[in-house]
Tab-separated table of C-alpha atoms in Angstrom:
chain	number	residue	atom	x	y	z
A	1	MET	CA	-20.560	22.926	-21.882
A	2	ALA	CA	-21.055	19.253	-22.918
A	3	PHE	CA	-18.455	17.763	-20.570
A	4	ASN	CA	-19.684	14.290	-21.464
A	5	LYS	CA	-18.345	14.734	-25.015
A	6	ARG	CA	-14.730	15.134	-23.972
A	7	VAL	CA	-12.214	12.560	-25.176
A	8	LYS	CA	-9.508	11.293	-22.827
A	9	ILE	CA	-5.869	11.445	-23.876
A	10	LYS	CA	-5.637	7.690	-23.245
A	11	THR	CA	-8.357	7.124	-25.863
A	12	ILE	CA	-6.630	9.356	-28.427
A	13	LEU	CA	-3.325	7.540	-28.001
A	14	GLU	CA	-5.038	4.145	-28.360
A	15	GLN	CA	-7.253	5.043	-31.335
A	16	ASN	CA	-5.226	7.791	-33.090
A	17	PRO	CA	-8.341	9.386	-34.687
A	18	ILE	CA	-6.566	11.402	-37.404
A	19	GLY	CA	-8.856	13.963	-39.055
A	20	GLN	CA	-11.542	13.885	-36.355
A	21	GLU	CA	-12.686	16.921	-34.394
A	22	ILE	CA	-12.552	16.262	-30.671
A	23	THR	CA	-12.682	18.077	-27.338
A	24	LEU	CA	-9.865	17.642	-24.814
A	25	MET	CA	-9.924	18.830	-21.204
A	26	GLY	CA	-6.989	18.814	-18.853
A	27	TRP	CA	-4.247	20.751	-17.093
A	28	VAL	CA	-1.357	22.564	-18.705
A	29	ARG	CA	1.996	20.993	-17.908
A	30	THR	CA	4.076	23.326	-20.083
A	31	LYS	CA	3.618	25.957	-22.773
A	32	ARG	CA	6.187	27.306	-25.195
A	33	SER	CA	5.544	29.937	-27.838
A	34	ASN	CA	7.130	31.710	-30.760
A	35	LYS	CA	5.722	34.403	-33.028
A	36	ASN	CA	3.772	31.965	-35.167
A	37	VAL	CA	2.447	29.318	-32.793
A	38	SER	CA	2.053	28.133	-29.181
A	39	PHE	CA	2.649	24.526	-28.127
A	40	ILE	CA	0.667	23.417	-25.056
A	41	ALA	CA	1.416	20.120	-23.296
A	42	LEU	CA	-1.870	18.962	-21.760
A	43	ASN	CA	-2.423	16.149	-19.282
A	44	ASP	CA	-5.768	14.833	-18.007
A	45	GLY	CA	-4.492	12.088	-15.680
A	46	SER	CA	-5.738	9.198	-17.829
A	47	VAL	CA	-2.146	8.325	-18.812
A	48	ILE	CA	1.325	9.560	-17.968
A	49	THR	CA	1.763	10.979	-21.471
A	50	ASN	CA	1.132	14.656	-22.137
A	51	TYR	CA	-0.675	15.479	-25.377
A	52	GLN	CA	0.557	18.305	-27.556
A	53	VAL	CA	-1.887	20.999	-28.587
A	54	VAL	CA	-0.896	23.468	-31.327
A	55	ALA	CA	-2.519	26.891	-30.947
A	56	ASP	CA	-2.387	29.416	-33.796
A	57	PRO	CA	-2.528	33.015	-32.479
A	58	ASN	CA	-4.555	33.919	-35.573
A	59	LEU	CA	-7.334	31.617	-34.303
A	60	ILE	CA	-6.923	31.893	-30.521
A	61	ALA	CA	-7.118	35.319	-28.892
A	62	GLU	CA	-3.963	36.624	-27.219
A	63	ASP	CA	-5.685	37.152	-23.850
A	64	ILE	CA	-6.741	33.469	-23.832
A	65	LEU	CA	-3.237	32.233	-24.690
A	66	LYS	CA	-1.770	34.359	-21.893
A	67	LYS	CA	-3.955	32.456	-19.423
A	68	CYS	CA	-2.750	29.053	-20.697
A	69	THR	CA	-0.045	28.856	-18.035
A	70	THR	CA	1.302	25.805	-16.171
A	71	GLY	CA	-1.426	24.458	-13.889
A	72	ALA	CA	-4.346	26.106	-15.710
A	73	CYS	CA	-7.289	23.888	-16.678
A	74	LEU	CA	-8.388	24.092	-20.310
A	75	LYS	CA	-11.150	22.895	-22.598
A	76	ILE	CA	-9.798	22.637	-26.140
A	77	THR	CA	-11.673	21.709	-29.293
A	78	GLY	CA	-9.764	21.003	-32.463
A	79	THR	CA	-8.745	18.528	-35.135
A	80	VAL	CA	-6.410	15.573	-34.598
A	81	VAL	CA	-3.575	15.709	-37.128
A	82	GLU	CA	-0.377	13.764	-37.688
A	83	SER	CA	2.404	15.170	-35.542
A	84	GLN	CA	5.283	16.952	-37.233
A	85	GLY	CA	7.623	16.420	-34.300
A	86	ALA	CA	9.056	13.383	-32.563
A	87	GLY	CA	7.535	11.771	-29.467
A	88	GLN	CA	3.915	11.218	-30.474
A	89	SER	CA	2.090	10.196	-33.634
A	90	SER	CA	-0.593	12.888	-33.484
A	91	GLU	CA	-1.388	16.291	-32.033
A	92	LEU	CA	-4.376	18.588	-31.772
A	93	ASN	CA	-4.770	21.719	-33.882
A	94	ALA	CA	-6.827	23.959	-31.613
A	95	LYS	CA	-9.896	25.750	-32.987
A	96	THR	CA	-11.215	27.014	-29.652
A	97	ILE	CA	-9.722	27.197	-26.165
A	98	GLU	CA	-11.735	27.871	-23.038
A	99	VAL	CA	-9.938	28.479	-19.741
A	100	LEU	CA	-11.895	26.508	-17.152
A	101	GLY	CA	-9.585	27.454	-14.289
A	102	GLU	CA	-6.664	29.861	-14.202
A	103	ALA	CA	-3.389	29.270	-12.313
A	104	ASP	CA	-1.343	32.340	-11.418
A	105	PRO	CA	2.196	31.448	-12.584
A	106	GLU	CA	3.665	33.614	-9.807
A	107	LYS	CA	1.922	31.575	-7.113
A	108	TYR	CA	1.397	28.078	-8.569
A	109	PRO	CA	3.918	25.902	-6.667
A	110	LEU	CA	4.303	23.145	-9.285
A	111	GLN	CA	6.512	24.706	-11.923
A	112	PRO	CA	8.064	22.679	-14.789
A	113	LYS	CA	11.185	21.752	-12.845
A	114	LYS	CA	12.313	18.957	-10.560
A	115	HIS	CA	10.783	19.136	-7.083
A	116	SER	CA	11.959	17.064	-4.103
A	117	LEU	CA	9.634	14.418	-2.699
A	118	GLU	CA	9.840	16.195	0.669
A	119	PHE	CA	8.548	19.419	-0.868
A	120	LEU	CA	5.784	17.561	-2.693
A	121	ARG	CA	4.587	16.042	0.592
A	122	GLU	CA	4.028	19.589	1.825
A	123	ILE	CA	1.698	20.199	-1.125
A	124	ALA	CA	0.086	16.750	-1.206
A	125	HIS	CA	-3.130	18.353	-2.478
A	126	LEU	CA	-1.313	19.155	-5.758
A	127	ARG	CA	1.354	16.458	-6.034
A	128	MET	CA	-0.848	14.072	-8.032
A	129	ARG	CA	-0.424	16.490	-10.944
A	130	THR	CA	3.230	15.432	-11.245
A	131	ASN	CA	4.291	12.508	-13.425
A	132	THR	CA	5.685	10.614	-10.442
A	133	PHE	CA	2.557	10.742	-8.326
A	134	SER	CA	0.052	10.326	-11.126
A	135	ALA	CA	1.956	7.145	-12.033
A	136	VAL	CA	2.005	5.932	-8.415
A	137	PHE	CA	-1.739	6.401	-7.970
A	138	ARG	CA	-2.661	4.782	-11.271
A	139	VAL	CA	-0.582	1.766	-10.189
A	140	ARG	CA	-2.245	1.855	-6.767
A	141	HIS	CA	-5.659	1.767	-8.439
A	142	ALA	CA	-4.646	-1.187	-10.629
A	143	LEU	CA	-3.386	-3.132	-7.611
A	144	ALA	CA	-6.578	-2.430	-5.635
A	145	PHE	CA	-8.687	-3.632	-8.553
A	146	ALA	CA	-6.474	-6.724	-8.880
A	147	VAL	CA	-7.014	-7.562	-5.189
A	148	HIS	CA	-10.769	-7.726	-5.665
A	149	LYS	CA	-10.492	-9.570	-8.974
A	150	TYR	CA	-8.160	-12.205	-7.531
A	151	PHE	CA	-10.365	-13.073	-4.583
A	152	ASN	CA	-13.620	-12.800	-6.513
A	153	ASP	CA	-12.316	-15.188	-9.183
A	154	LYS	CA	-11.371	-17.662	-6.420
A	155	GLY	CA	-14.843	-17.551	-4.864
A	156	PHE	CA	-13.951	-15.503	-1.782
A	157	PHE	CA	-16.503	-13.116	-0.295
A	158	TYR	CA	-15.640	-9.486	0.521
A	159	ILE	CA	-16.540	-8.634	4.118
A	160	HIS	CA	-16.591	-5.122	5.587
A	161	THR	CA	-15.273	-5.497	9.114
A	162	PRO	CA	-15.828	-2.637	11.589
A	163	ILE	CA	-13.597	0.419	11.708
A	164	ILE	CA	-14.771	1.167	15.257
A	165	THR	CA	-14.101	-1.720	17.619
A	166	ALA	CA	-13.770	-2.500	21.313
A	167	SER	CA	-10.979	-5.043	20.795
A	168	ASP	CA	-7.276	-4.602	20.136
A	169	ALA	CA	-6.556	-7.513	17.805
A	170	GLU	CA	-2.785	-7.313	18.102
A	171	GLY	CA	-2.742	-6.632	21.829
A	172	ALA	CA	-0.184	-3.867	21.366
A	173	GLY	CA	-2.321	-1.117	22.862
A	174	GLU	CA	-1.355	1.405	20.160
A	175	THR	CA	-4.897	2.433	19.300
A	176	PHE	CA	-6.706	5.687	18.600
A	177	LYS	CA	-9.584	6.211	21.037
A	178	VAL	CA	-13.082	6.969	19.764
A	179	THR	CA	-15.250	9.001	22.123
A	180	THR	CA	-18.005	11.600	22.296
A	181	LEU	CA	-17.107	12.567	25.868
A	182	ASP	CA	-15.889	16.073	26.651
A	183	ILE	CA	-12.181	15.337	26.989
A	184	SER	CA	-11.610	18.520	29.027
A	185	LYS	CA	-13.968	17.310	31.779
A	186	PRO	CA	-14.997	13.685	31.234
A	187	PRO	CA	-17.394	11.985	33.667
A	188	ARG	CA	-15.657	10.010	36.392
A	189	THR	CA	-16.401	6.831	38.306
A	190	PRO	CA	-16.337	6.889	42.131
A	191	GLU	CA	-12.770	5.566	41.818
A	192	GLY	CA	-11.762	8.557	39.685
A	193	GLU	CA	-11.485	6.680	36.362
A	194	VAL	CA	-13.110	7.984	33.164
A	195	ASP	CA	-16.685	6.640	33.148
A	196	PHE	CA	-17.001	5.221	29.647
A	197	ARG	CA	-20.481	3.907	30.516
A	198	GLN	CA	-21.626	7.445	29.740
A	199	ASP	CA	-19.916	7.421	26.351
A	200	PHE	CA	-21.695	6.766	23.041
A	201	PHE	CA	-20.933	3.033	22.988
A	202	GLU	CA	-21.150	2.762	26.783
A	203	ARG	CA	-17.640	1.310	26.815
A	204	GLU	CA	-14.123	2.128	25.595
A	205	ALA	CA	-13.844	2.070	21.799
A	206	ASN	CA	-11.020	2.616	19.343
A	207	LEU	CA	-10.181	2.621	15.647
A	208	THR	CA	-9.349	-0.876	14.456
A	209	VAL	CA	-5.811	-2.120	13.988
A	210	SER	CA	-7.016	-5.198	12.099
A	211	GLY	CA	-10.164	-6.779	10.712
A	212	GLN	CA	-8.801	-10.267	11.331
A	213	LEU	CA	-10.815	-11.336	14.359
A	214	GLU	CA	-14.140	-10.378	12.763
A	215	GLY	CA	-12.894	-11.931	9.528
A	216	GLU	CA	-12.445	-15.232	11.328
A	217	LEU	CA	-16.086	-15.116	12.391
A	218	ALA	CA	-17.172	-14.702	8.767
A	219	ALA	CA	-14.891	-17.515	7.565
A	220	MET	CA	-16.606	-19.852	10.028
A	221	ALA	CA	-19.785	-19.467	7.947
A	222	LEU	CA	-18.718	-18.524	4.408
A	223	SER	CA	-15.486	-20.609	4.290
A	224	GLU	CA	-13.325	-18.078	2.383
A	225	ILE	CA	-13.541	-14.339	2.905
A	226	TYR	CA	-11.325	-11.284	2.678
A	227	THR	CA	-11.327	-7.775	4.075
A	228	PHE	CA	-9.774	-4.725	2.424
A	229	GLY	CA	-10.083	-1.547	4.422
A	230	PRO	CA	-8.416	1.156	6.498
A	231	THR	CA	-6.675	0.296	9.745
A	232	PHE	CA	-5.050	2.562	12.311
A	233	ARG	CA	-2.113	2.374	14.678
A	234	ALA	CA	-1.092	5.127	17.109
A	235	GLU	CA	2.575	4.174	16.950
A	236	ASN	CA	4.871	7.187	17.302
A	237	SER	CA	7.113	6.026	14.472
A	238	ASN	CA	8.634	8.393	11.925
A	239	THR	CA	10.157	5.809	9.584
A	240	THR	CA	9.851	5.302	5.837
A	241	ARG	CA	7.821	2.121	6.510
A	242	HIS	CA	5.096	3.237	8.937
A	243	LEU	CA	1.814	5.138	8.706
A	244	ALA	CA	-0.823	5.860	11.337
A	245	GLU	CA	-3.594	5.185	8.794
A	246	PHE	CA	-3.044	2.424	6.265
A	247	TRP	CA	-5.010	-0.170	4.290
A	248	MET	CA	-4.921	-3.886	5.014
A	249	ILE	CA	-5.955	-6.888	2.943
A	250	GLU	CA	-6.833	-9.788	5.223
A	251	PRO	CA	-8.151	-13.086	3.855
A	252	GLU	CA	-9.394	-15.729	6.292
A	253	MET	CA	-10.016	-19.280	5.148
A	254	ALA	CA	-11.732	-22.219	6.825
A	255	PHE	CA	-10.279	-25.657	6.039
A	256	TYR	CA	-6.769	-24.237	5.418
A	257	ASP	CA	-3.597	-25.237	7.229
A	258	ALA	CA	-0.274	-23.377	7.380
A	259	GLU	CA	0.939	-24.789	4.058
A	260	ASP	CA	-2.315	-23.879	2.275
A	261	ASN	CA	-1.965	-20.391	3.730
A	262	ALA	CA	1.577	-19.950	2.391
A	263	ASP	CA	0.570	-21.296	-1.024
A	264	LEU	CA	-2.277	-18.786	-1.301
A	265	ALA	CA	-0.129	-15.868	-0.132
A	266	GLU	CA	2.629	-16.611	-2.661
A	267	ASP	CA	0.134	-17.016	-5.502
A	268	PHE	CA	-1.657	-13.798	-4.481
A	269	LEU	CA	1.519	-11.707	-4.450
A	270	LYS	CA	2.603	-13.037	-7.832
A	271	TYR	CA	-0.840	-12.304	-9.272
A	272	LEU	CA	-0.806	-8.687	-8.077
A	273	ILE	CA	2.658	-8.037	-9.502
A	274	SER	CA	1.785	-9.764	-12.802
A	275	TYR	CA	-1.359	-7.646	-13.077
A	276	ALA	CA	0.643	-4.442	-12.616
A	277	LEU	CA	3.257	-5.551	-15.160
A	278	GLU	CA	0.516	-6.230	-17.702
A	279	HIS	CA	-1.670	-3.180	-17.126
A	280	CYS	CA	0.718	-0.433	-15.950
A	281	GLN	CA	3.640	-0.748	-18.361
A	282	GLU	CA	4.091	2.948	-19.192
A	283	ASP	CA	3.805	4.059	-15.578
A	284	LEU	CA	6.228	1.375	-14.388
A	285	LYS	CA	8.743	2.272	-17.110
A	286	PHE	CA	8.588	5.884	-15.981
A	287	LEU	CA	8.982	4.905	-12.314
A	288	GLN	CA	11.926	2.692	-13.226
A	289	SER	CA	13.629	5.651	-14.950
A	290	ARG	CA	12.902	7.846	-11.928
A	291	LEU	CA	14.457	5.235	-9.639
A	292	GLU	CA	17.549	4.932	-11.835
A	293	GLU	CA	18.088	8.696	-11.618
A	294	GLU	CA	17.604	8.605	-7.847
A	295	GLU	CA	20.097	5.759	-7.452
A	296	LYS	CA	22.873	7.688	-9.228
A	297	SER	CA	23.278	9.836	-6.117
A	298	LYS	CA	23.737	6.790	-3.859
A	299	PRO	CA	27.066	5.082	-3.065
A	300	ALA	CA	27.682	2.120	-5.363
A	301	ASP	CA	27.224	-0.444	-2.575
A	302	GLN	CA	23.720	0.922	-1.794
A	303	ARG	CA	22.385	0.749	-5.342
A	304	SER	CA	19.918	-1.923	-6.366
A	305	GLU	CA	21.314	-4.803	-8.330
A	306	MET	CA	18.188	-4.939	-10.494
A	307	GLY	CA	16.000	-2.330	-12.137
A	308	LEU	CA	12.395	-2.012	-11.008
A	309	LEU	CA	10.873	-4.072	-13.827
A	310	ASP	CA	13.512	-6.785	-13.508
A	311	LYS	CA	12.887	-6.964	-9.748
A	312	LEU	CA	9.140	-7.368	-10.283
A	313	ARG	CA	9.608	-10.072	-12.917
A	314	PHE	CA	12.153	-11.780	-10.660
A	315	VAL	CA	9.541	-12.157	-7.901
A	316	VAL	CA	6.938	-13.472	-10.336
A	317	ASP	CA	9.308	-15.946	-12.008
A	318	ASN	CA	10.906	-17.483	-8.905
A	319	GLU	CA	9.586	-19.886	-6.306
A	320	PHE	CA	9.729	-18.363	-2.840
A	321	VAL	CA	12.246	-19.984	-0.486
A	322	ARG	CA	10.551	-21.568	2.538
A	323	ILE	CA	12.543	-21.974	5.749
A	324	THR	CA	11.772	-22.143	9.450
A	325	TYR	CA	12.600	-19.409	11.917
A	326	THR	CA	15.122	-21.791	13.521
A	327	GLU	CA	16.930	-22.253	10.190
A	328	ALA	CA	16.910	-18.487	9.648
A	329	ILE	CA	18.451	-17.854	13.082
A	330	ASP	CA	21.293	-20.275	12.284
A	331	ILE	CA	21.947	-18.506	8.962
A	332	LEU	CA	21.903	-15.069	10.578
A	333	ARG	CA	24.005	-16.057	13.572
A	334	ASN	CA	26.726	-17.387	11.269
A	335	SER	CA	26.520	-14.520	8.754
A	336	ASN	CA	29.395	-12.085	8.196
A	337	PRO	CA	27.368	-8.989	9.241
A	338	ASN	CA	26.583	-10.691	12.553
A	339	LYS	CA	30.123	-11.985	13.149
A	340	LYS	CA	31.619	-8.581	12.265
A	341	LYS	CA	28.978	-6.808	14.380
A	342	LYS	CA	27.601	-4.869	11.408
A	343	PHE	CA	24.000	-5.639	12.298
A	344	GLN	CA	22.473	-2.979	14.516
A	345	TYR	CA	20.693	-5.793	16.374
A	346	LEU	CA	23.055	-8.735	16.778
A	347	ILE	CA	21.614	-12.254	16.654
A	348	GLU	CA	22.928	-14.102	19.659
A	349	SER	CA	20.327	-16.715	20.528
A	350	TRP	CA	17.140	-18.445	19.449
A	351	GLY	CA	14.062	-16.406	20.325
A	352	ALA	CA	15.253	-13.053	19.015
A	353	ASP	CA	12.649	-10.941	17.223
A	354	LEU	CA	13.916	-10.425	13.668
A	355	GLN	CA	14.414	-6.841	12.520
A	356	SER	CA	14.166	-5.414	9.004
A	357	GLU	CA	17.952	-5.647	8.554
A	358	HIS	CA	17.827	-9.392	9.238
A	359	GLU	CA	14.881	-9.955	6.920
A	360	ARG	CA	16.555	-8.032	4.101
A	361	TYR	CA	19.828	-9.928	4.586
A	362	LEU	CA	18.033	-13.256	4.127
A	363	VAL	CA	16.257	-12.069	0.971
A	364	GLU	CA	18.824	-9.826	-0.684
A	365	LYS	CA	22.163	-11.357	0.302
A	366	HIS	CA	21.730	-14.982	1.326
A	367	PHE	CA	18.959	-16.451	-0.833
A	368	LYS	CA	18.495	-13.635	-3.374
A	369	LYS	CA	14.835	-14.642	-3.558
A	370	PRO	CA	11.648	-13.841	-1.629
A	371	VAL	CA	11.515	-15.873	1.567
A	372	ILE	CA	8.646	-17.390	3.539
A	373	LEU	CA	9.656	-17.772	7.200
A	374	THR	CA	7.611	-20.214	9.287
A	375	ASP	CA	7.315	-21.609	12.805
A	376	TYR	CA	8.252	-18.632	14.969
A	377	PRO	CA	8.703	-18.785	18.752
A	378	LYS	CA	5.289	-18.423	20.342
A	379	GLU	CA	6.630	-15.788	22.761
A	380	ILE	CA	7.087	-13.220	19.961
A	381	LYS	CA	3.798	-13.909	18.166
A	382	SER	CA	0.100	-13.229	18.821
A	383	PHE	CA	-2.150	-15.292	21.058
A	384	TYR	CA	-4.389	-16.583	18.265
A	385	MET	CA	-1.654	-18.452	16.337
A	386	ARG	CA	-1.815	-22.256	16.344
A	387	GLN	CA	0.662	-23.851	18.706
A	388	ASN	CA	2.969	-26.464	17.202
A	389	GLU	CA	3.565	-29.867	18.762
A	390	ASP	CA	7.000	-28.828	20.056
A	391	GLY	CA	5.328	-26.485	22.580
A	392	LYS	CA	7.776	-23.704	21.662
A	393	THR	CA	6.702	-22.480	18.242
A	394	VAL	CA	3.528	-21.475	16.430
A	395	ALA	CA	2.349	-22.014	12.844
A	396	ALA	CA	3.147	-18.440	11.875
A	397	MET	CA	4.307	-17.207	8.482
A	398	ASP	CA	6.024	-14.018	7.320
A	399	ILE	CA	6.821	-13.312	3.674
A	400	LEU	CA	9.938	-11.229	3.117
A	401	PHE	CA	10.603	-9.162	-0.021
A	402	PRO	CA	13.752	-7.440	-1.294
A	403	GLY	CA	14.096	-3.798	-0.307
A	404	ILE	CA	11.165	-3.859	2.068
A	405	GLY	CA	11.447	-6.801	4.447
A	406	GLU	CA	8.180	-8.220	5.752
A	407	ILE	CA	5.279	-7.693	3.363
A	408	ILE	CA	2.850	-10.366	4.625
A	409	GLY	CA	2.294	-11.777	8.085
A	410	GLY	CA	-0.070	-14.628	8.804
A	411	SER	CA	-0.668	-17.942	10.519
A	412	GLN	CA	-2.814	-20.961	10.961
A	413	ARG	CA	-5.199	-19.931	13.724
A	414	GLU	CA	-5.554	-21.829	16.991
A	415	GLU	CA	-8.855	-23.704	16.624
A	416	ARG	CA	-8.542	-25.740	19.853
A	417	LEU	CA	-10.492	-24.003	22.596
A	418	ASP	CA	-8.487	-25.387	25.535
A	419	LEU	CA	-5.133	-24.330	24.107
A	420	LEU	CA	-6.438	-20.928	23.069
A	421	LEU	CA	-7.864	-20.286	26.540
A	422	LYS	CA	-4.600	-21.302	28.181
A	423	ARG	CA	-2.599	-18.981	25.908
A	424	MET	CA	-4.960	-16.060	26.564
A	425	GLU	CA	-4.596	-16.599	30.305
A	426	GLU	CA	-0.792	-16.632	29.991
A	427	LEU	CA	-0.884	-13.283	28.173
A	428	HIS	CA	-3.575	-11.780	30.468
A	429	ILE	CA	-6.001	-11.232	27.602
A	430	PRO	CA	-9.514	-10.628	29.044
A	431	ILE	CA	-11.401	-13.830	28.210
A	432	GLU	CA	-14.816	-12.405	29.173
A	433	GLU	CA	-14.533	-9.602	26.601
A	434	MET	CA	-13.605	-12.084	23.843
A	435	TRP	CA	-16.580	-14.409	24.388
A	436	TRP	CA	-17.793	-13.875	20.811
A	437	PHE	CA	-14.407	-14.845	19.360
A	438	LEU	CA	-14.198	-17.935	21.550
A	439	ASP	CA	-17.668	-19.055	20.468
A	440	THR	CA	-16.219	-19.927	17.049
A	441	ARG	CA	-14.063	-22.483	18.881
A	442	ARG	CA	-17.015	-23.739	20.945
A	443	PHE	CA	-19.430	-24.272	18.072
A	444	GLY	CA	-18.236	-26.086	14.957
A	445	SER	CA	-14.552	-25.223	15.131
A	446	THR	CA	-12.278	-26.236	12.275
A	447	PRO	CA	-8.663	-25.695	11.181
A	448	HIS	CA	-8.431	-22.297	9.525
A	449	ALA	CA	-5.783	-19.757	8.533
A	450	GLY	CA	-5.265	-16.260	7.205
A	451	PHE	CA	-2.792	-13.477	6.579
A	452	GLY	CA	-2.506	-9.725	6.304
A	453	LEU	CA	-0.944	-7.736	3.487
A	454	GLY	CA	-0.195	-4.070	4.134
A	455	PHE	CA	-1.449	-2.517	0.923
A	456	GLU	CA	0.865	0.500	1.049
A	457	ARG	CA	3.912	-1.744	1.408
A	458	MET	CA	2.754	-3.627	-1.664
A	459	VAL	CA	2.324	-0.398	-3.620
A	460	GLN	CA	5.726	0.743	-2.362
A	461	PHE	CA	7.358	-2.434	-3.623
A	462	VAL	CA	5.694	-2.328	-7.056
A	463	THR	CA	6.360	1.379	-7.657
A	464	GLY	CA	9.880	1.449	-6.191
A	465	MET	CA	9.064	4.449	-4.006
A	466	GLY	CA	11.415	4.666	-1.028
A	467	ASN	CA	8.987	6.215	1.455
A	468	ILE	CA	5.583	4.797	2.347
A	469	ARG	CA	4.222	8.351	2.643
A	470	ASP	CA	4.536	8.633	-1.122
A	471	VAL	CA	2.162	5.779	-1.988
A	472	ILE	CA	-0.939	6.990	-0.127
A	473	ALA	CA	-2.680	10.161	-1.220
A	474	PHE	CA	-2.753	11.962	2.117
A	475	PRO	CA	-0.401	10.328	4.650
A	476	ARG	CA	-1.243	10.332	8.344
A	477	THR	CA	1.878	10.241	10.485
A	478	PRO	CA	2.943	11.623	13.877
A	479	GLY	CA	2.340	15.376	13.805
A	480	ASN	CA	0.745	15.299	10.367
A	481	ALA	CA	-2.989	15.248	9.638
A	482	GLU	CA	-2.954	17.929	6.942
A	483	PHE	CA	-5.358	17.910	3.990
């Protein structure tokens, strides 16, 4: 079979080996035939471009050509020749074709026509064979690689924080439980509660919502670390921005304050987008064209002012605006949408929790640039954020992007044990269970900071996809754990 001798379409397009005999393997996208010849468009996933194969019925048996239907997997050996048609510089004259896997054209659901994204979610096991999704997942790969390259080049260490944990880092309580108990008849305590002492971990456990707290522990020894792994939230939310299983990138840095944190986050985002622009040009051009077609069906006032590539370059080329939460509230309170009651959530007073509509107004209408919001009220932020001298706000930071709202959330962490303990008591966070976290404040504490980037939101922004379910291979959402 000699699979290791196959040549990828990407390699052919880069090297254009005219006159050489090669072996291609891939899936049929389309086939058209006349009496004299069959033209097969083959794709192997290495690039978005299909490669044309010319099959002469005098060389290839009729029964083989009949099986070369859309979706079938083929092994084709032939000679690379200059293309007679427009669209590509070369094509393959087939000498032999072997059908590695047939696809019944009556049953194969991905026919050469336009399918809705909703339909493709129902066949997520096949949707990566479309141009749209193959492009999305090549971009996703490039961004994941860029994450590791960025932090490695800066001397950060990659830490694998636990997926199973006994703590709820955000304190929201929206966690998936992990248990080996028989849920139909679990053991009970004398008080009638579930007796988790008889469970595998001898205590309640859940899937993590964040690797931050463990990341802080590592930063207190290695100075600069990052995590990049799956996180889980049992939030019954069916929006275009939420998943139950998603990937988070969470750097934690000793000897960083809030300004250092914002500087790193801005530089990191610009690096990721620049990397995609440099290494994913063909896929991004295709996704831009797809987005332009999609936007034609929208009312004029809902269409994007910039194309996808322009939007990405705009973020890279502009300094992010930095304002405080208090300044943002003043802008929003005095804005036309607020005065005319067009916001779904009206801004009436300081202390309001900003919604996506407010974040997008600041970015897309007021500043027309990415925005870094700082110094939020402590009442709407997590216990571990460093309290500012005013006693009302914390050294928090959110980065807001056009079209998507918040893309990064972070803060300088509270390194002062007395203030952290007081805040935990105010919020009724069990201090005894967090002894290990508090030890980092007891022994050699130092100013430190970190942030979290939801990877799917980043992929969504770079690819222009409107629904977060379309940037992860197999989305997990309420009522959906298929595949």
